CSV table of C-alpha atoms in Angstrom, one decimal:
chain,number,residue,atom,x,y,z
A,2,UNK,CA,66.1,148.4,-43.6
A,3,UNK,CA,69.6,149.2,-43.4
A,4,UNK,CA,71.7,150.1,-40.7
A,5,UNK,CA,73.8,153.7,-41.0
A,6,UNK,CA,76.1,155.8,-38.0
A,7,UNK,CA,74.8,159.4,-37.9
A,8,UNK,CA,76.7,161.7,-35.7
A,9,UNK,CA,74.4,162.7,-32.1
A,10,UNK,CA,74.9,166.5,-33.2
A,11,UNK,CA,72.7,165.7,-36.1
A,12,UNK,CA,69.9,165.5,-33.9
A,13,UNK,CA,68.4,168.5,-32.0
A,14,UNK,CA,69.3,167.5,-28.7
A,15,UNK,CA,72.1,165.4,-26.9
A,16,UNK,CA,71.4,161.7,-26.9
A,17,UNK,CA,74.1,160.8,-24.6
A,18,UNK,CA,75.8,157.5,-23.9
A,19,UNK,CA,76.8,154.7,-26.4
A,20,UNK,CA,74.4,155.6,-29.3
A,21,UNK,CA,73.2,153.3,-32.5
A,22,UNK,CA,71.3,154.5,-35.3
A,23,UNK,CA,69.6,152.7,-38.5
A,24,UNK,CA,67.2,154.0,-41.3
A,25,UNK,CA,63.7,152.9,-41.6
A,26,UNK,CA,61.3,154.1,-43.9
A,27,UNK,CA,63.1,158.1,-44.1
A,28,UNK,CA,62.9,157.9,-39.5
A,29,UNK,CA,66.1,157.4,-38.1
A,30,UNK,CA,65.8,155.2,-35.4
A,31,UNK,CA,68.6,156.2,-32.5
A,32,UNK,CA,69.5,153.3,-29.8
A,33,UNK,CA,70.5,155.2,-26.3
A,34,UNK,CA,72.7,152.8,-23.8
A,35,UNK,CA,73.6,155.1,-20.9
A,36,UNK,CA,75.3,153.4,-17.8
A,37,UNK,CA,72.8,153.0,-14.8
A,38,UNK,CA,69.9,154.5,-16.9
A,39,UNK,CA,68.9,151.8,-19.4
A,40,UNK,CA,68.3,151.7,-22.7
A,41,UNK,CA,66.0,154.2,-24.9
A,42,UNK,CA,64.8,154.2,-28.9
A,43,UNK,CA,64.0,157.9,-30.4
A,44,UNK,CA,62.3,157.5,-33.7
A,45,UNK,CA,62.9,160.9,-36.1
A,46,UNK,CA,61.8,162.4,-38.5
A,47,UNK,CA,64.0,163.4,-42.0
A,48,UNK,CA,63.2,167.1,-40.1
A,49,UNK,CA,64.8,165.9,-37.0
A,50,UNK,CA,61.6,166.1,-35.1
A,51,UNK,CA,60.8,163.1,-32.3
A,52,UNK,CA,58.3,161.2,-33.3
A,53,UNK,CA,58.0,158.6,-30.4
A,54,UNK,CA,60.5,157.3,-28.0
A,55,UNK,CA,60.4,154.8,-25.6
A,56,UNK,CA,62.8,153.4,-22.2
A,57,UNK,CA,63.4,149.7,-21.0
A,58,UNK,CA,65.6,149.0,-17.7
A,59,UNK,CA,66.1,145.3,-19.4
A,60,UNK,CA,66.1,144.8,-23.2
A,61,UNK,CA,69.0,144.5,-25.9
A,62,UNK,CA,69.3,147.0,-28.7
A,63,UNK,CA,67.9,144.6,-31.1
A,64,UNK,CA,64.4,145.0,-29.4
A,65,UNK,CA,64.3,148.2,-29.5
A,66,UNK,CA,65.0,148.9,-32.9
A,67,UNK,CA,62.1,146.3,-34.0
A,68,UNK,CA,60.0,148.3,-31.0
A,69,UNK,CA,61.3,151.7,-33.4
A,70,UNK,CA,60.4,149.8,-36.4
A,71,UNK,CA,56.8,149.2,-35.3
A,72,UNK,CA,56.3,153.1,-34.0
A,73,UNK,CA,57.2,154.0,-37.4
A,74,UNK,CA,55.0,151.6,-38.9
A,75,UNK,CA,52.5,152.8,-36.7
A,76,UNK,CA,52.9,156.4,-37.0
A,77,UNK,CA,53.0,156.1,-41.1
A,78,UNK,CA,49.2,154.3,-40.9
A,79,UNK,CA,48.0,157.1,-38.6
A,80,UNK,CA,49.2,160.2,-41.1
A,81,UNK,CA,47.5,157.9,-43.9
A,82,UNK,CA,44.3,157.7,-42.1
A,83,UNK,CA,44.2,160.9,-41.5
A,84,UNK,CA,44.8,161.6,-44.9
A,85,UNK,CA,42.0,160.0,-46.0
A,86,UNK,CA,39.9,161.9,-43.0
A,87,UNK,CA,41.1,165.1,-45.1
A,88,UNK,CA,40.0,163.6,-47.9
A,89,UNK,CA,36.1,163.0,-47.4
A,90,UNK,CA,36.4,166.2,-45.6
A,91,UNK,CA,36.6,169.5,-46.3
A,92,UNK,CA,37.2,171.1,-43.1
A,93,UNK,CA,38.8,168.0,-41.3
A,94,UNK,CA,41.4,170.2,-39.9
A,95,UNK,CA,44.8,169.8,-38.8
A,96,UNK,CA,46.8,167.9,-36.0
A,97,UNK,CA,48.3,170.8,-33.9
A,98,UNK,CA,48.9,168.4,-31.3
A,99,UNK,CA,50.2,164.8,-31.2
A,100,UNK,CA,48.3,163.2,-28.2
A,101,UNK,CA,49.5,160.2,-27.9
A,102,UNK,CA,52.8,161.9,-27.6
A,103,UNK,CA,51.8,164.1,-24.8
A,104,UNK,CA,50.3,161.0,-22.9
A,105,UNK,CA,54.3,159.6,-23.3
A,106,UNK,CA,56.3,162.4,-23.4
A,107,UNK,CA,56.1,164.8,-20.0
A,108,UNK,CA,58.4,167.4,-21.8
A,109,UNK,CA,56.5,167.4,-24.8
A,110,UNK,CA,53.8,168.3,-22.2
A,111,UNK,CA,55.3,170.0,-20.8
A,112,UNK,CA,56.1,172.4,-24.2
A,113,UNK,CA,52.7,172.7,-25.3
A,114,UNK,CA,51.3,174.3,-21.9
A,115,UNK,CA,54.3,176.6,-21.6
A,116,UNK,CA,54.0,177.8,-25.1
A,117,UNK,CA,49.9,178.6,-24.9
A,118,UNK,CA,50.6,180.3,-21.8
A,119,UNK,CA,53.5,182.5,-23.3
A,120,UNK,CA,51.2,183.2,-26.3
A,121,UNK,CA,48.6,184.0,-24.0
A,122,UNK,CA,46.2,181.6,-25.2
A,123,UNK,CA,44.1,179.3,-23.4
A,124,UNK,CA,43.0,176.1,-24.7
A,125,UNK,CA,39.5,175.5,-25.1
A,126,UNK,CA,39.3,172.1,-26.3
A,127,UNK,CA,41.2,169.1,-27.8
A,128,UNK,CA,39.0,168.6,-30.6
A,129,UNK,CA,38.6,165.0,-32.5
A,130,UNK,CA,36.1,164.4,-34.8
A,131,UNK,CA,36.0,161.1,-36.2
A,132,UNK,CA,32.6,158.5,-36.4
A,133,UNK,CA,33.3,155.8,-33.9
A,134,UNK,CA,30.0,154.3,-34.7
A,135,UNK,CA,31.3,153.6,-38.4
A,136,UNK,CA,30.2,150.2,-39.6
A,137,UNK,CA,34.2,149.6,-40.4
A,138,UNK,CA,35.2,147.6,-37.4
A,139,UNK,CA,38.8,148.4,-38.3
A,140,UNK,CA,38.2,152.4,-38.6
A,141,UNK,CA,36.1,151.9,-36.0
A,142,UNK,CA,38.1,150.8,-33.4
A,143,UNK,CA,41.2,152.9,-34.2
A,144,UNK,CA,39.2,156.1,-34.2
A,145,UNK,CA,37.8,154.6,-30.5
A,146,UNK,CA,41.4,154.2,-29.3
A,147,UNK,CA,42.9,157.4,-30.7
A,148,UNK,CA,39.7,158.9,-28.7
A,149,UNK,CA,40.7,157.6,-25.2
A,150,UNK,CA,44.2,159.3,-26.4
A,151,UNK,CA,42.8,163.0,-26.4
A,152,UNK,CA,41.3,162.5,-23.3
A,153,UNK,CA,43.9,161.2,-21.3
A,154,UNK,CA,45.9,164.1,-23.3
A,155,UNK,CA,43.4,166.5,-22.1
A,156,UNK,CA,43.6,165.8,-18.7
A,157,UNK,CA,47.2,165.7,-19.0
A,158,UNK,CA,47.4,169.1,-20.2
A,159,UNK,CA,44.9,170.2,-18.0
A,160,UNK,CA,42.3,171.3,-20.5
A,161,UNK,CA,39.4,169.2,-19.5
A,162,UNK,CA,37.7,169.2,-22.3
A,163,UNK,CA,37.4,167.0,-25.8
A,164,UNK,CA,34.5,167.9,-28.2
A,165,UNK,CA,34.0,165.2,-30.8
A,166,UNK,CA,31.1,163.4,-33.1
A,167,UNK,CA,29.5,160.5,-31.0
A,168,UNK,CA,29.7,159.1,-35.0
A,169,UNK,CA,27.0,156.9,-36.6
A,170,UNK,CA,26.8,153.6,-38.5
A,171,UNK,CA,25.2,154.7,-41.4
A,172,UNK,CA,23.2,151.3,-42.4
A,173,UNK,CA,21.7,151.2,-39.6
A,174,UNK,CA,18.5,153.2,-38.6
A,175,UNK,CA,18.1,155.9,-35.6
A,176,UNK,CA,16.7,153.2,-32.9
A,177,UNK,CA,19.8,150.6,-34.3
A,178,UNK,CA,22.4,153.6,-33.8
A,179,UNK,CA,20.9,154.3,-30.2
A,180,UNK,CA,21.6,150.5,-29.8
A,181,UNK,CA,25.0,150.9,-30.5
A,182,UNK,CA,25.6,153.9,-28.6
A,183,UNK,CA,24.7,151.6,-25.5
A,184,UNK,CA,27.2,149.2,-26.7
A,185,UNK,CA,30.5,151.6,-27.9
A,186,UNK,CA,30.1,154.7,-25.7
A,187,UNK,CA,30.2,153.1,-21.8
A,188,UNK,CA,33.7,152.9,-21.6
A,189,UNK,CA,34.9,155.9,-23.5
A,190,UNK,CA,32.1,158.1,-20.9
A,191,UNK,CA,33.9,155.7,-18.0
A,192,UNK,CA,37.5,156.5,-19.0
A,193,UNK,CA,36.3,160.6,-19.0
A,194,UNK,CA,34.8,160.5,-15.4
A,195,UNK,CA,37.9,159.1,-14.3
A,196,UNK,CA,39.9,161.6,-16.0
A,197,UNK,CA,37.9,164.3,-15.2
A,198,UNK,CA,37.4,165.3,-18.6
A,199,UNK,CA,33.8,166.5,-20.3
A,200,UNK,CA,33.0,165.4,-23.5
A,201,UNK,CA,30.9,167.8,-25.5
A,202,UNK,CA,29.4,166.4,-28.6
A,203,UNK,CA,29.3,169.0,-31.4
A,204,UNK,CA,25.3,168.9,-33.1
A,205,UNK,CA,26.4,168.6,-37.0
A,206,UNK,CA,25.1,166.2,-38.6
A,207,UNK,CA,27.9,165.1,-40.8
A,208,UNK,CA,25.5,164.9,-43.4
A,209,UNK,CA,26.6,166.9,-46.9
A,210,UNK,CA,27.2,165.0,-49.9
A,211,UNK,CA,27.5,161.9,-51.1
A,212,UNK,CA,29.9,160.1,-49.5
A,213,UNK,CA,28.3,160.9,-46.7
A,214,UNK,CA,24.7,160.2,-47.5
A,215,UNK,CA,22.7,158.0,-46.4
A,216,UNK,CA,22.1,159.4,-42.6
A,217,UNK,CA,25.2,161.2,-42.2
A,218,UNK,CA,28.1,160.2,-39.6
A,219,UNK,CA,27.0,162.0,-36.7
A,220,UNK,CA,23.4,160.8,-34.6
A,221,UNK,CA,23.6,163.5,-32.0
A,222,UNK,CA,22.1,166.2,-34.0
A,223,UNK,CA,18.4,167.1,-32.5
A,224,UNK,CA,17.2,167.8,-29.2
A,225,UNK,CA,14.9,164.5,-29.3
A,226,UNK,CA,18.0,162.2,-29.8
A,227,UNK,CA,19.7,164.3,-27.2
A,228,UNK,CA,17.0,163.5,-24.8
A,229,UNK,CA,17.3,159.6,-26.0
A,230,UNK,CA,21.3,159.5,-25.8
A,231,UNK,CA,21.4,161.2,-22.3
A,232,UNK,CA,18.9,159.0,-21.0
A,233,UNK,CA,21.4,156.0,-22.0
A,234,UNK,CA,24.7,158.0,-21.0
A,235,UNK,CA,23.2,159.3,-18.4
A,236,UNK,CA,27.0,161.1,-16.8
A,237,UNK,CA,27.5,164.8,-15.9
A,238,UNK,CA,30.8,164.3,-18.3
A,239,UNK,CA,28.6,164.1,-21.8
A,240,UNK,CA,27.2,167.3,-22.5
A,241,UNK,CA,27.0,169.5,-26.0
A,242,UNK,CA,29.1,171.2,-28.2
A,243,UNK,CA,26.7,173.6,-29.4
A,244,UNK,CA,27.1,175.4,-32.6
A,245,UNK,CA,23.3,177.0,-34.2
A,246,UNK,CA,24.3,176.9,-37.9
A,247,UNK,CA,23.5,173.1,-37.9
A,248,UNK,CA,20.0,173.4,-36.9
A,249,UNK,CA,19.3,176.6,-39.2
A,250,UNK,CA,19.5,174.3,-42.5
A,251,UNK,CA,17.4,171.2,-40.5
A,252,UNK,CA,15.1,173.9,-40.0
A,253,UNK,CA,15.2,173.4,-35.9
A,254,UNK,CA,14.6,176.5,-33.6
A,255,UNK,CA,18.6,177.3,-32.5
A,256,UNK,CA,17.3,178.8,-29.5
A,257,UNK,CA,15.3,177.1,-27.6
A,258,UNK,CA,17.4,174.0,-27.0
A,259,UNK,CA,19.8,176.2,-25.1
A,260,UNK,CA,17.3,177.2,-22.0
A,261,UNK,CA,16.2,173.0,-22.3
A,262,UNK,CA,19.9,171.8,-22.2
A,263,UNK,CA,21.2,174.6,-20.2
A,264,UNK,CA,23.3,172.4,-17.8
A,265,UNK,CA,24.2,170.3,-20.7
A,266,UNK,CA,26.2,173.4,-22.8
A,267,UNK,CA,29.8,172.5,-22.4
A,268,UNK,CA,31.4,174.6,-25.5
A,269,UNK,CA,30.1,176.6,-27.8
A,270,UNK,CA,31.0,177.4,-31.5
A,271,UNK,CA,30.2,180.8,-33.2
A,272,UNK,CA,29.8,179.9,-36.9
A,273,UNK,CA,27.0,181.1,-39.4
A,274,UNK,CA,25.1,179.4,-42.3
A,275,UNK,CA,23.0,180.9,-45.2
A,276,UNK,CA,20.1,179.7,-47.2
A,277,UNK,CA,20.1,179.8,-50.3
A,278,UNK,CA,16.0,180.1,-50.5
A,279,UNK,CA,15.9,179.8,-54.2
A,280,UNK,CA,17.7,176.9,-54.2
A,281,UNK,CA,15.9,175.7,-52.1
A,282,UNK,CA,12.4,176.2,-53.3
A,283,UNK,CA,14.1,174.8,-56.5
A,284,UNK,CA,16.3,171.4,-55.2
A,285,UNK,CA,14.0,170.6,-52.1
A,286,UNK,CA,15.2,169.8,-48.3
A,287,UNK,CA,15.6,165.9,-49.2
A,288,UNK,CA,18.7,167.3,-51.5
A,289,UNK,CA,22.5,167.1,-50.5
A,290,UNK,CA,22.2,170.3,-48.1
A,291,UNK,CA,25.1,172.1,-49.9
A,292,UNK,CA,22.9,172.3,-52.7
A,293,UNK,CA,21.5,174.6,-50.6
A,294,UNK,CA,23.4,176.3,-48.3
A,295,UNK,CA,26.5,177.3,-47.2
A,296,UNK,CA,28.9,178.0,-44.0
A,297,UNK,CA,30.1,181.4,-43.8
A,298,UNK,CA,31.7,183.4,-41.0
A,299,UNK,CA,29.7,185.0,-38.3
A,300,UNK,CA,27.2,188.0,-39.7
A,301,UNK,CA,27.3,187.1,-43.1
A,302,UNK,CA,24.7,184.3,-42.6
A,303,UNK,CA,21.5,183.9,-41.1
A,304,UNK,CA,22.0,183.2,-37.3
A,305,UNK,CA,20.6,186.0,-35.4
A,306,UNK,CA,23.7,186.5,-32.8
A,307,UNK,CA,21.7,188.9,-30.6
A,308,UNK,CA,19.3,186.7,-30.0
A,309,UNK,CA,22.0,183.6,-29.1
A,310,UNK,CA,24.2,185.4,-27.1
A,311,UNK,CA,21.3,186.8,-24.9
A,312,UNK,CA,19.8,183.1,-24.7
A,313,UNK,CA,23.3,182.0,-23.4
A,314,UNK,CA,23.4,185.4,-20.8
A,315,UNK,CA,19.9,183.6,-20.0
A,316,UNK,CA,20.9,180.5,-19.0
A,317,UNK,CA,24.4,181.7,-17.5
A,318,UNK,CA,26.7,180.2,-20.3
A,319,UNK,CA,30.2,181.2,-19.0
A,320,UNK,CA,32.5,178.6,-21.0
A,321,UNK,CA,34.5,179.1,-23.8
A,322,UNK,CA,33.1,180.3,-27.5
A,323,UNK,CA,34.8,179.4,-30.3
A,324,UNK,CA,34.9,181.2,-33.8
A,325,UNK,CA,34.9,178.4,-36.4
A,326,UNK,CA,35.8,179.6,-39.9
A,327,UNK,CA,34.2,177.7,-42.7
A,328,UNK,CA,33.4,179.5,-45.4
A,329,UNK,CA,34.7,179.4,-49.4
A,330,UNK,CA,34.9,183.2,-49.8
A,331,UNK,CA,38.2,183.1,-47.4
A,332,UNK,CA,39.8,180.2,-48.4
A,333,UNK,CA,42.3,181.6,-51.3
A,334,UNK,CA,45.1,182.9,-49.8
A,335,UNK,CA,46.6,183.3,-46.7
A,336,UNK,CA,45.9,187.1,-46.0
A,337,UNK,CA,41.9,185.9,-46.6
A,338,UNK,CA,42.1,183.5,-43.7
A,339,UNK,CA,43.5,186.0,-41.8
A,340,UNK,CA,40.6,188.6,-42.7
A,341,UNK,CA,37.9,185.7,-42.1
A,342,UNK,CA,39.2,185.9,-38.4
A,343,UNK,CA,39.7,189.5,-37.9
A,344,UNK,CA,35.7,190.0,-39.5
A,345,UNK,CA,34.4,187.7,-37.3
A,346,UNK,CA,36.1,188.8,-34.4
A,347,UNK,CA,35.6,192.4,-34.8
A,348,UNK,CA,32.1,191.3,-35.6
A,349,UNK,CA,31.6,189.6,-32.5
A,350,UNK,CA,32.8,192.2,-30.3
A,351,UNK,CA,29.5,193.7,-30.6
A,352,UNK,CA,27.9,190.7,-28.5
A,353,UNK,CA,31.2,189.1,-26.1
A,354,UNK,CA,34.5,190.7,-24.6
């Protein structure tokens, strides 16, 4: 690395105090000594945004600039995993919020509840969908630690709720996955009791091509292996984030589970699905499914949204429902996006407020 004197107005805020800087890796990496307050590291970006920062009562520049080293270091192998994540999938996502920053950083915090509140929007979820059950040890345990993350970032922010995967080791068998759930999934359920956080496992499959075949990377699909993992998690914090387009193309009744799991219905996702019948009758079920099918936005599939929004007025769903866009016809431009989301609302409206 090499070492380099940037002026404190370059940054966008006011460090204060007798202030070093060196270059790592494009971060600057900003050394704060202020007199009866310590000493602090910044790590930011070539935008000037923090990335991490960090305060000792008792430690010498020199440790703290290895301590920024390392956060960069770290922070570099996190966007390049979840680059990969984007990868192998389509509709990964995007990071909106840094949780591991929000555990740290009370203004950060802070920000991000002030902001949704002067929007006017209310978050639903943090949402992390990894496989912690992967056989990877490495990837396992990373996505098992960032997981513990969202929900102390959920309860930080108040939201109380992280839907997720609970992820499956695909060369294993359904009775060897339930093993492993036994093994991998006490703690995480532990650490969201004592946060007071639900977890709400979202019922797709993760099963739809090749790099994701054989099994697919999600075990909590079907009402039997609900009934199997709640019998070993047995914790009014695990619960279901339901969405009926998955169970439409395993050809499972999207209805009934809801009166069966009714206390179980944590979140809820509005998101359609078509069969391609043909197709089907042409590549068989025990093809890739998007051979298939395909996800499309709510009313141009085949979910039957009277009938799911009376069976969750049956069982007295009152959480949050989420539109999830994934479908190929909106993805071009931007103004498409924003059609996909004004269709599905101003389809919707027929069935919620």
């Amino acid at each position: 690395y090499q070492s380099c004197m940037i002026e404190k107005t370059d940054f966008p805020y006011t460090l204060g105090g007798y202030v070093e800087q060196q270059n790592y890796k494009g971060f600057d990496i900003a050394v704060s000594i202020r007199r009866y307050k310590g000493i602090s590291a910044y790590v930011i970006s070539s935008e000037k945004r923090l990335i991490r920062e960090e305060s000792a009562t008792f430690a010498d520049k020199e440790d703290m600039f290895r301590w920024g080293r390392e956060a960069v270091d770290r922070y570099l192998e996190q966007q390049e995993r979840r680059k990969e994540e984007k990868a192998e999938r389509r509709y990964a996502g995007v990071s909106h919020i840094d949780a591991e920053r929000v555990n740290q950083d009370d203004e950060y915090a802070a920000h991000i509840m002030a902001y949704a509140e002067k929007a006017g929007v209310e978050i639903s979820a943090l949402a992390y969908y990894p496989n912690v059950m992967t056989a990877d040890k490495e990837k396992r345990n990373a996505a098992i630690e960032h997981l513990k993350n969202v929900i102390r970032a959920s309860k930080k922010l108040g939201v109380g709720m992280v839907t997720t995967f609970i992820g499956r080791d695909q060369t294993k068998n359904v009775r060897e996955n339930l093993e492993l759930v036994k093994e991998i999934w006490p703690p995480i359920i532990k650490l969201a009791e004592v946060c007071d956080v639900k977890i709400a496992i979202e019922n797709c499959p993760m099963l739809f091509g090749e790099e994701q075949w054989p099994g697919g990377q999600n075990l909590m699909t079907t009402p039997p292996i609900w009934r199997e993992v709640f019998k070993i998690l047995d914790s009014d914090n695990l619960g279901i984030n339901y969405d009926p387009s998955h169970f439409i193309w395993q050809m499972i009744d999207y209805i009934r589970p809801l009166y069966e799991f009714k206390d179980k219905i944590f979140h809820v996702h509005y998101k359609d699905i078509k069969i391609y019948k043909d197709k089907l009758e042409s590549c068989g079920i025990m093809a890739y499914p998007l051979e298939y099918m395909s996800p499309k936005i709510p009313g141009l599939g085949d979910v039957d949204w009277g009938k799911y929004v009376s069976a969750l007025t049956d069982i007295g769903y009152d959480g949050c429902t989420c539109i999830e866009i994934e479908d190929k016809a909106f993805e071009d431009s931007k103004e498409k996006v924003e059609k996909s989301l004004i269709l599905s609302k101003r389809y919707l409206e027929k069935y919620v407020i």
